[in-house]
mmCIF file with all atom_site columns, C-alpha atoms and ligand atoms in Angstrom:
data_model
loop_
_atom_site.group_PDB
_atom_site.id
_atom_site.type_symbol
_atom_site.label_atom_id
_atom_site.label_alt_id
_atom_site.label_comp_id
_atom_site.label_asym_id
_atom_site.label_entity_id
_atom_site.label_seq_id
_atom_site.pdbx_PDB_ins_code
_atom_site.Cartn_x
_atom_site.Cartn_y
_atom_site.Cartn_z
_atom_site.occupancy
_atom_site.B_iso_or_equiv
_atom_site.pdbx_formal_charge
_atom_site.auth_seq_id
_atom_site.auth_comp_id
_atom_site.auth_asym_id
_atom_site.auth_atom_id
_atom_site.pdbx_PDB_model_num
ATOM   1   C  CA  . UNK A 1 1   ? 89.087  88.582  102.812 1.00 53.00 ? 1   UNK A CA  1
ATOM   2   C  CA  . UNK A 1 2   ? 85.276  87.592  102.555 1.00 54.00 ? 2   UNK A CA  1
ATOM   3   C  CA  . UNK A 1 3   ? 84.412  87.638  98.733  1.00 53.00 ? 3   UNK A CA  1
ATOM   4   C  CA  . UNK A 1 4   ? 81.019  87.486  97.958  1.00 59.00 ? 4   UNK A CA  1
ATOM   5   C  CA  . UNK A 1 5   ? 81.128  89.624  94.963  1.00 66.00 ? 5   UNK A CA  1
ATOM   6   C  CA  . UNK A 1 6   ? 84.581  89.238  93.151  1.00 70.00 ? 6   UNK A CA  1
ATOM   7   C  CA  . UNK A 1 7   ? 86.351  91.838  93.649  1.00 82.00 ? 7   UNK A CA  1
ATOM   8   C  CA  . UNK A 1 8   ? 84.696  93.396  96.527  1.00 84.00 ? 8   UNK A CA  1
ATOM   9   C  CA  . UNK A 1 9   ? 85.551  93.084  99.899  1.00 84.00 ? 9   UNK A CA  1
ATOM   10  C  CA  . UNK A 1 10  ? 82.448  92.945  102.152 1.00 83.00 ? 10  UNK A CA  1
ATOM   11  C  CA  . UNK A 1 11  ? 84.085  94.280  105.297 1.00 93.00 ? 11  UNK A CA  1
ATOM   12  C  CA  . UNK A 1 12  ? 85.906  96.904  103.750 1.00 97.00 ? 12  UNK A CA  1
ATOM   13  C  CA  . UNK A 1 13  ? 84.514  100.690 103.798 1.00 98.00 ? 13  UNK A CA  1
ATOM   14  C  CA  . UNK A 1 14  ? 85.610  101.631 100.796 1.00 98.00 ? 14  UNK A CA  1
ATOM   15  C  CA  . UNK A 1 15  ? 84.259  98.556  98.683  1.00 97.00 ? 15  UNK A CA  1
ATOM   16  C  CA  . UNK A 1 16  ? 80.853  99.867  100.472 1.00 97.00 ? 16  UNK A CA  1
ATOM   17  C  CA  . UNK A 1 17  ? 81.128  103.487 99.253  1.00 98.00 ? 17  UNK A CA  1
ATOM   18  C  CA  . UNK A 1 18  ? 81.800  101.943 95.855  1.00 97.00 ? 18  UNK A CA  1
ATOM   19  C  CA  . UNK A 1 19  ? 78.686  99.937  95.105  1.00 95.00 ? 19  UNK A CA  1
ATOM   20  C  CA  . UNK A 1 20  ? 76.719  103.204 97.110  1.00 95.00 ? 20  UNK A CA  1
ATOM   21  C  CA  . UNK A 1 21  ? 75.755  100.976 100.256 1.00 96.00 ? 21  UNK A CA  1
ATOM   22  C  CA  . UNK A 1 22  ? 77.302  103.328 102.505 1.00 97.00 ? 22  UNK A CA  1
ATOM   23  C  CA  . UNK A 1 23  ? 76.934  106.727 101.392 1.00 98.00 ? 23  UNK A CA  1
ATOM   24  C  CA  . UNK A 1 24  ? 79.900  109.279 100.381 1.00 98.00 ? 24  UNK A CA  1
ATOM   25  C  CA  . UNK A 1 25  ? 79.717  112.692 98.778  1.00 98.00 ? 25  UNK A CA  1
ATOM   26  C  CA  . UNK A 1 26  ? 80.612  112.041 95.333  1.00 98.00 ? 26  UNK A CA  1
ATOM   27  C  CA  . UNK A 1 27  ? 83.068  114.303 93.083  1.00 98.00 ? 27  UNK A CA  1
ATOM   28  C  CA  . UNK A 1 28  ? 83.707  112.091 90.229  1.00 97.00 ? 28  UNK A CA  1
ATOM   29  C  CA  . UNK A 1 29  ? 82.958  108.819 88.555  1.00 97.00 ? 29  UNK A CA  1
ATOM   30  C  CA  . UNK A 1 30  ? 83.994  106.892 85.996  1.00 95.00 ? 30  UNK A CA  1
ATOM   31  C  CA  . UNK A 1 31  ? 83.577  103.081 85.068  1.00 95.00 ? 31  UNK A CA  1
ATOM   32  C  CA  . UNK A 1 32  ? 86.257  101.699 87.587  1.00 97.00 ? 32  UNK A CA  1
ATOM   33  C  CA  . UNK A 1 33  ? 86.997  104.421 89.933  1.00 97.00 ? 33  UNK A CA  1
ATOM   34  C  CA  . UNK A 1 34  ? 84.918  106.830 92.291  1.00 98.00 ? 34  UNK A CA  1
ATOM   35  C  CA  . UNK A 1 35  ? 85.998  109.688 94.219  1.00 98.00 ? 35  UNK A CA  1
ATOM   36  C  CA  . UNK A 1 36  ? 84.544  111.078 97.057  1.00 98.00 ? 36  UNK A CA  1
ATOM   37  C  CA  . UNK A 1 37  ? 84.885  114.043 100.281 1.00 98.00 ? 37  UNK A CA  1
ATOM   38  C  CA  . UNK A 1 38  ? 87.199  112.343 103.158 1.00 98.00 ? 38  UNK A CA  1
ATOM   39  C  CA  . UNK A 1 39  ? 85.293  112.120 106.154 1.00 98.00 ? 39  UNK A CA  1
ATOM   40  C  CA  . UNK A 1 40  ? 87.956  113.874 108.074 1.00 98.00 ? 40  UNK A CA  1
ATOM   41  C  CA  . UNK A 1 41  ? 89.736  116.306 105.674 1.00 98.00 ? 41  UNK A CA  1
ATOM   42  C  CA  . UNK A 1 42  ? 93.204  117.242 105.976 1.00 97.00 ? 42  UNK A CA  1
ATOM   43  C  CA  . UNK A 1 43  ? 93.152  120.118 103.656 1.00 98.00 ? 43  UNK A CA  1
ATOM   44  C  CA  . UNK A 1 44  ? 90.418  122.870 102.137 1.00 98.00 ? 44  UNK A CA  1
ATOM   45  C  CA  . UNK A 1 45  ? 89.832  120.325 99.334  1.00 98.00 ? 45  UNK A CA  1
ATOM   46  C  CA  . UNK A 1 46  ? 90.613  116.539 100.133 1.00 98.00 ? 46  UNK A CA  1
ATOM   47  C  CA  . UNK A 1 47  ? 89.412  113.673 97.655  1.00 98.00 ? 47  UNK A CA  1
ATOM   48  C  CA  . UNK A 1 48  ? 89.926  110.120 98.067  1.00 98.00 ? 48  UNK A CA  1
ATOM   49  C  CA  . UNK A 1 49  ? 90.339  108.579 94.409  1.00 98.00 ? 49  UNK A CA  1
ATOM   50  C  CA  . UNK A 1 50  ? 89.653  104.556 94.658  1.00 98.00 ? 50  UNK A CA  1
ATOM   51  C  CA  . UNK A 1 51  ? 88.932  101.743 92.008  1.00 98.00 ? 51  UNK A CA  1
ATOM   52  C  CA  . UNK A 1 52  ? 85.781  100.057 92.551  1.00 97.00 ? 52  UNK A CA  1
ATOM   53  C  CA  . UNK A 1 53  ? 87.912  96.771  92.253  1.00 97.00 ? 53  UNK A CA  1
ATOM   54  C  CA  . UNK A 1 54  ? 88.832  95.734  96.342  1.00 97.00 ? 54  UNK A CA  1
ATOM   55  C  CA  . UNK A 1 55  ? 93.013  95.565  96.202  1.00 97.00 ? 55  UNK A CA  1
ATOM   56  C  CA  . UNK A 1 56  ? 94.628  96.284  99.189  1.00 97.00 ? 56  UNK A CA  1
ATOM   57  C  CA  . UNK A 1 57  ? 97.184  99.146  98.208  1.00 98.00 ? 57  UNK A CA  1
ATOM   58  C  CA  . UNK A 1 58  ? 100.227 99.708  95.498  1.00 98.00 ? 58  UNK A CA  1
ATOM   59  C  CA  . UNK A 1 59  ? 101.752 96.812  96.824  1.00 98.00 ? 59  UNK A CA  1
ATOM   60  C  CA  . UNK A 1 60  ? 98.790  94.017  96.104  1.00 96.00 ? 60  UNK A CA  1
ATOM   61  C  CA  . UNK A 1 61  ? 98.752  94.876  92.115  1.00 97.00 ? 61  UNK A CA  1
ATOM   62  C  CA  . UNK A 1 62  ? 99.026  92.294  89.773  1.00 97.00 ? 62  UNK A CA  1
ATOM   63  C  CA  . UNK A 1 63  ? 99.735  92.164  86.162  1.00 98.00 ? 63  UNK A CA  1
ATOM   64  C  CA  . UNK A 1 64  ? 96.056  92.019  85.419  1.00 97.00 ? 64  UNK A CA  1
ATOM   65  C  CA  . UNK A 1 65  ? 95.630  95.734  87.194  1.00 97.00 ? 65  UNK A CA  1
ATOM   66  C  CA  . UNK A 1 66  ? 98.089  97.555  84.998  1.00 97.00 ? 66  UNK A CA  1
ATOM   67  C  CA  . UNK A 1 67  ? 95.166  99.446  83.336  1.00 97.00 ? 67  UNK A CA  1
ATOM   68  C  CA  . UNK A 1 68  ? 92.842  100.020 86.126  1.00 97.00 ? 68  UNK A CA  1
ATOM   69  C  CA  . UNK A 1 69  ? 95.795  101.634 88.025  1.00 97.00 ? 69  UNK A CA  1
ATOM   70  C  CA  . UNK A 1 70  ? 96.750  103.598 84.504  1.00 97.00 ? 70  UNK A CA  1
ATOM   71  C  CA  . UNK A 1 71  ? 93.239  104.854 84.540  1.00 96.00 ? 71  UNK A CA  1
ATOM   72  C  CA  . UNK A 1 72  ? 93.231  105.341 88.172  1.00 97.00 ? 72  UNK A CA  1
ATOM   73  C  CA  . UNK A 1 73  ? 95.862  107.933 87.559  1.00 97.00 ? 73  UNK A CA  1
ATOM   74  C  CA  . UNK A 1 74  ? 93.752  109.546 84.386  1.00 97.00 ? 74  UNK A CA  1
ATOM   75  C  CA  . UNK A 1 75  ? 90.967  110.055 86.640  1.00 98.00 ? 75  UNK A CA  1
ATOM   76  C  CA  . UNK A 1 76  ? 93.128  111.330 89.353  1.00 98.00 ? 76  UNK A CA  1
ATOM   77  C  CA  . UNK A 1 77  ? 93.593  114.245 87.207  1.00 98.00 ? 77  UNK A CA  1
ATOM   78  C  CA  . UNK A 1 78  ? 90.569  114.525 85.625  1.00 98.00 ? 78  UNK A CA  1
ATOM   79  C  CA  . UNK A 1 79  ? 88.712  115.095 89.135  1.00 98.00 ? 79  UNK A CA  1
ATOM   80  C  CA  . UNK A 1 80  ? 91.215  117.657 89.853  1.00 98.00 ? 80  UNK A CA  1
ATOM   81  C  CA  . UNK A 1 81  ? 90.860  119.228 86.861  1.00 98.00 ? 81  UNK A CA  1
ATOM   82  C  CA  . UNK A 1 82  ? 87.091  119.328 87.473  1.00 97.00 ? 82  UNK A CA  1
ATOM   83  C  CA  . UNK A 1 83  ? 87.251  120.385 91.003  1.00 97.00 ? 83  UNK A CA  1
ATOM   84  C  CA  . UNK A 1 84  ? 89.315  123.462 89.677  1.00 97.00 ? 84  UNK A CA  1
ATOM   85  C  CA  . UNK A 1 85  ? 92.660  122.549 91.569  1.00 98.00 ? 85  UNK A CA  1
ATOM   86  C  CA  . UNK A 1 86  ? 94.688  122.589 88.811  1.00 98.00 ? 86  UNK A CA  1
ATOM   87  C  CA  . UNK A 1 87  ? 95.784  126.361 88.350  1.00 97.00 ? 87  UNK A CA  1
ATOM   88  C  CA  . UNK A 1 88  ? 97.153  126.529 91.760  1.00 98.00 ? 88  UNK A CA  1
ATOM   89  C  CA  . UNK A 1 89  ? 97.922  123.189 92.111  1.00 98.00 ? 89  UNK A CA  1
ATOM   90  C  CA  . UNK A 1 90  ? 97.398  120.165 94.338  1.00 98.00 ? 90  UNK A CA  1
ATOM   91  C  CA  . UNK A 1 91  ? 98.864  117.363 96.034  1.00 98.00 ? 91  UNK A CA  1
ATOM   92  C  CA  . UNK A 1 92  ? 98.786  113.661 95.518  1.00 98.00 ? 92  UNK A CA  1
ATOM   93  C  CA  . UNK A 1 93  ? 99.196  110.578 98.006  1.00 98.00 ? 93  UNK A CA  1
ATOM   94  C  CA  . UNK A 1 94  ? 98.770  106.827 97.885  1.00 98.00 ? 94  UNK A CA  1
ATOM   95  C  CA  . UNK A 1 95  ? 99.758  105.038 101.629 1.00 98.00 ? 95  UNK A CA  1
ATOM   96  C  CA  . UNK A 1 96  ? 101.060 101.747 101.490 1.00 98.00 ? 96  UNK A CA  1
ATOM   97  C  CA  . UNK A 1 97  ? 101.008 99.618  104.913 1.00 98.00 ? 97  UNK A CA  1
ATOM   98  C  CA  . UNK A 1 98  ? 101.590 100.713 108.399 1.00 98.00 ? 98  UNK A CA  1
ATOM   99  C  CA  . UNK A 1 99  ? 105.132 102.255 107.683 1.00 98.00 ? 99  UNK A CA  1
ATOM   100 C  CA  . UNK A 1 100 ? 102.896 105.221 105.703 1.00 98.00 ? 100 UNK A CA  1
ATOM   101 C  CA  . UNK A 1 101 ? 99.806  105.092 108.193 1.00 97.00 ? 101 UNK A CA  1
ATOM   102 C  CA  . UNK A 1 102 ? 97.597  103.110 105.902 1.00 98.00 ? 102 UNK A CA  1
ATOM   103 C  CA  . UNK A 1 103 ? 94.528  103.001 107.553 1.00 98.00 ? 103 UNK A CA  1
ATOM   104 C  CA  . UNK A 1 104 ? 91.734  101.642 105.060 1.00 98.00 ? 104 UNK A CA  1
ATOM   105 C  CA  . UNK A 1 105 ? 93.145  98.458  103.289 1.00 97.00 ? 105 UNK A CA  1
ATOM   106 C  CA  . UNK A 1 106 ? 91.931  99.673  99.871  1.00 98.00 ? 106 UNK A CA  1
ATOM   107 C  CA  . UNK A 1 107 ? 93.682  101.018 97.440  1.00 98.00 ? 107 UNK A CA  1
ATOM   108 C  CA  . UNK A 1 108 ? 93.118  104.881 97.308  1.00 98.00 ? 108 UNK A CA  1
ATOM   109 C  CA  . UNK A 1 109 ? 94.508  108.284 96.293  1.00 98.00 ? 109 UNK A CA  1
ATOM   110 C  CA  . UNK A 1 110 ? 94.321  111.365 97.922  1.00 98.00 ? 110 UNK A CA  1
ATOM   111 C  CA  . UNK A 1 111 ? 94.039  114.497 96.217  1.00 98.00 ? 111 UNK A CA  1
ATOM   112 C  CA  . UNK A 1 112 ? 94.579  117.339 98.663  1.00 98.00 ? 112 UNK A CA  1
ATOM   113 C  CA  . UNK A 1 113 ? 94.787  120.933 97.738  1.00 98.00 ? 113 UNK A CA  1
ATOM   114 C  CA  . UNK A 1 114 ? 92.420  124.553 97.776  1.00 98.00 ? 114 UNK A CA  1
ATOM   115 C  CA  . UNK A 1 115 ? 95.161  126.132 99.812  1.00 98.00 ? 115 UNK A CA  1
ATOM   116 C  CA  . UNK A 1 116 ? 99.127  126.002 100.191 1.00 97.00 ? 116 UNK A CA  1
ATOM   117 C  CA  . UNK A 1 117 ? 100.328 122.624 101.424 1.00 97.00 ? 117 UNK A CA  1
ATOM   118 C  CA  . UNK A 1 118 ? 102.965 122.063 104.143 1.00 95.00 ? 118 UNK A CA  1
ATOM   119 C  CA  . UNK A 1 119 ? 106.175 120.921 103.086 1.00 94.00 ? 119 UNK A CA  1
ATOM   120 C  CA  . UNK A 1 120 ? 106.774 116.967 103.449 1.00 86.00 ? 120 UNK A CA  1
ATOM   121 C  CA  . UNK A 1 121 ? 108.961 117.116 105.415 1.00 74.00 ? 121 UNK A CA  1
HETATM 122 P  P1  . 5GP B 2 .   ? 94.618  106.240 104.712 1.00 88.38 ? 1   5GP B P1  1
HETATM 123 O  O1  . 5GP B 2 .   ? 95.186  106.647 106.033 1.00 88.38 ? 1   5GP B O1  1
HETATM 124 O  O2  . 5GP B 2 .   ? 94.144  104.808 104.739 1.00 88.38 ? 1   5GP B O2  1
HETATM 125 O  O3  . 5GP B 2 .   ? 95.515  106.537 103.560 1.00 88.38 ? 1   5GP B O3  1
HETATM 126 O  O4  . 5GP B 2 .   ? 93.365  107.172 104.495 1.00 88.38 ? 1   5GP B O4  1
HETATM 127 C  C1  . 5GP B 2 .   ? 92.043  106.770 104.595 1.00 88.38 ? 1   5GP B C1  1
HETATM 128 C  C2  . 5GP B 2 .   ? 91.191  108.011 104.485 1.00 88.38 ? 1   5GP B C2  1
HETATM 129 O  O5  . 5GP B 2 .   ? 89.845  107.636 104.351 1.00 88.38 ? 1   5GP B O5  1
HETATM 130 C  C3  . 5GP B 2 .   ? 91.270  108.925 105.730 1.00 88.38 ? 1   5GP B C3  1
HETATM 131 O  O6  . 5GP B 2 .   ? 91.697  110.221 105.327 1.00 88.38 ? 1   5GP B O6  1
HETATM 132 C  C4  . 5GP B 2 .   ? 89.843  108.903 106.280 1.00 88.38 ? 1   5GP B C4  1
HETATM 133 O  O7  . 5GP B 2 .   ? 89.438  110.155 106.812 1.00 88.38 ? 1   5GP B O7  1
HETATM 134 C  C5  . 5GP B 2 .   ? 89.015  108.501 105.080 1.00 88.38 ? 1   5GP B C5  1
HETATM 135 N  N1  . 5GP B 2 .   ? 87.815  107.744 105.397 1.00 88.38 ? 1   5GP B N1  1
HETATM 136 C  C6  . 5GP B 2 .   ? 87.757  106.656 106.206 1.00 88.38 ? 1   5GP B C6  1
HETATM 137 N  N2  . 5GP B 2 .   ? 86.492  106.192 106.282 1.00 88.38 ? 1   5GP B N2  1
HETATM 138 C  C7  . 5GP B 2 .   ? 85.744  107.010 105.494 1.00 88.38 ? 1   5GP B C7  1
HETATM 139 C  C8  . 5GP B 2 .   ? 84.354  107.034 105.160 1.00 88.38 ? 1   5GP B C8  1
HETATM 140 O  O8  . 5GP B 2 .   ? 83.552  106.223 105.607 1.00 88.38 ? 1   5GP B O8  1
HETATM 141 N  N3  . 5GP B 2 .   ? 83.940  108.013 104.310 1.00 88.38 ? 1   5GP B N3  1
HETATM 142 C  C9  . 5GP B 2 .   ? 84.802  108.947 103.804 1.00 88.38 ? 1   5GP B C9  1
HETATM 143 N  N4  . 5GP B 2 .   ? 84.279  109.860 102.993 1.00 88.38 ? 1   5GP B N4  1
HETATM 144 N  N5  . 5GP B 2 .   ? 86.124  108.942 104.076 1.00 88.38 ? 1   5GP B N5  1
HETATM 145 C  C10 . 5GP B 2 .   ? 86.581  107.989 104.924 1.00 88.38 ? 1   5GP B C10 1
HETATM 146 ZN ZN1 . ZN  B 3 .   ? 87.531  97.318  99.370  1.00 88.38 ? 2   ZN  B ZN1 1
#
């Protein structure tokens, strides 16, 4: 990882969008998080939910994270709440590593919803 900042990975897309060098359109902020339109959405509404911190996925959380990812979820729900997703509901994804298709190596969420889902499976 090339650190130049702590906590922000200088190669990574998402630690970009974060600290508004690349641009995204924006649905919600709050200190450590930002969520923002996928590029390529997979559903009538589709939010990615990220911490501003650079950590790779579920699986690179340390100790010192259990209240960013806490507040991660908080926010999760507050941007649906705000986006007006929560009477019919919505759907909510973090990938972790190739076996789930992870393609950006920074932690995210996705909030997908505005119409009926497909099953899982
Ligand atoms: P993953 O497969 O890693 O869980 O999902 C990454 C998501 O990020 C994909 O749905 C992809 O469309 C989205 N994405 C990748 N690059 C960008 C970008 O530069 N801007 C936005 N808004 N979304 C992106
Ligand atoms: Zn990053």
């Amino acid at each position: 990882m090339n650190e130049e900042v702590e906590g922000v990975d200088s190669d990574c897309i998402f630690c970009s969008i974060a600290s508004k060098r690349t641009e995204a359109d924006i649905a919600h902020e709050s200190k450590n998080a930002i969520f923002f339109h996928d590029i390529s959405p997979k559903a009538a509404v589709h939010i990615v939910g990220i911490p501003k911190k650079h950590i790779v996925s579920l699986a690179g959380i340390g100790e010192e994270d259990r209240e960013l990812v806490s507040e991660m979820i908080f926010e999760v729900a507050r941007a649906a709440r705000k986006l007006g997703l929560n009477e019919e509901g919505y759907r909510v994804i973090t990938n972790v590593g190739n076996n789930a298709g992870q393609e950006v190596k920074h932690l995210h969420w996705h909030i997908l919803g505005g119409e009926r889902l497909g099953a899982l499976n």
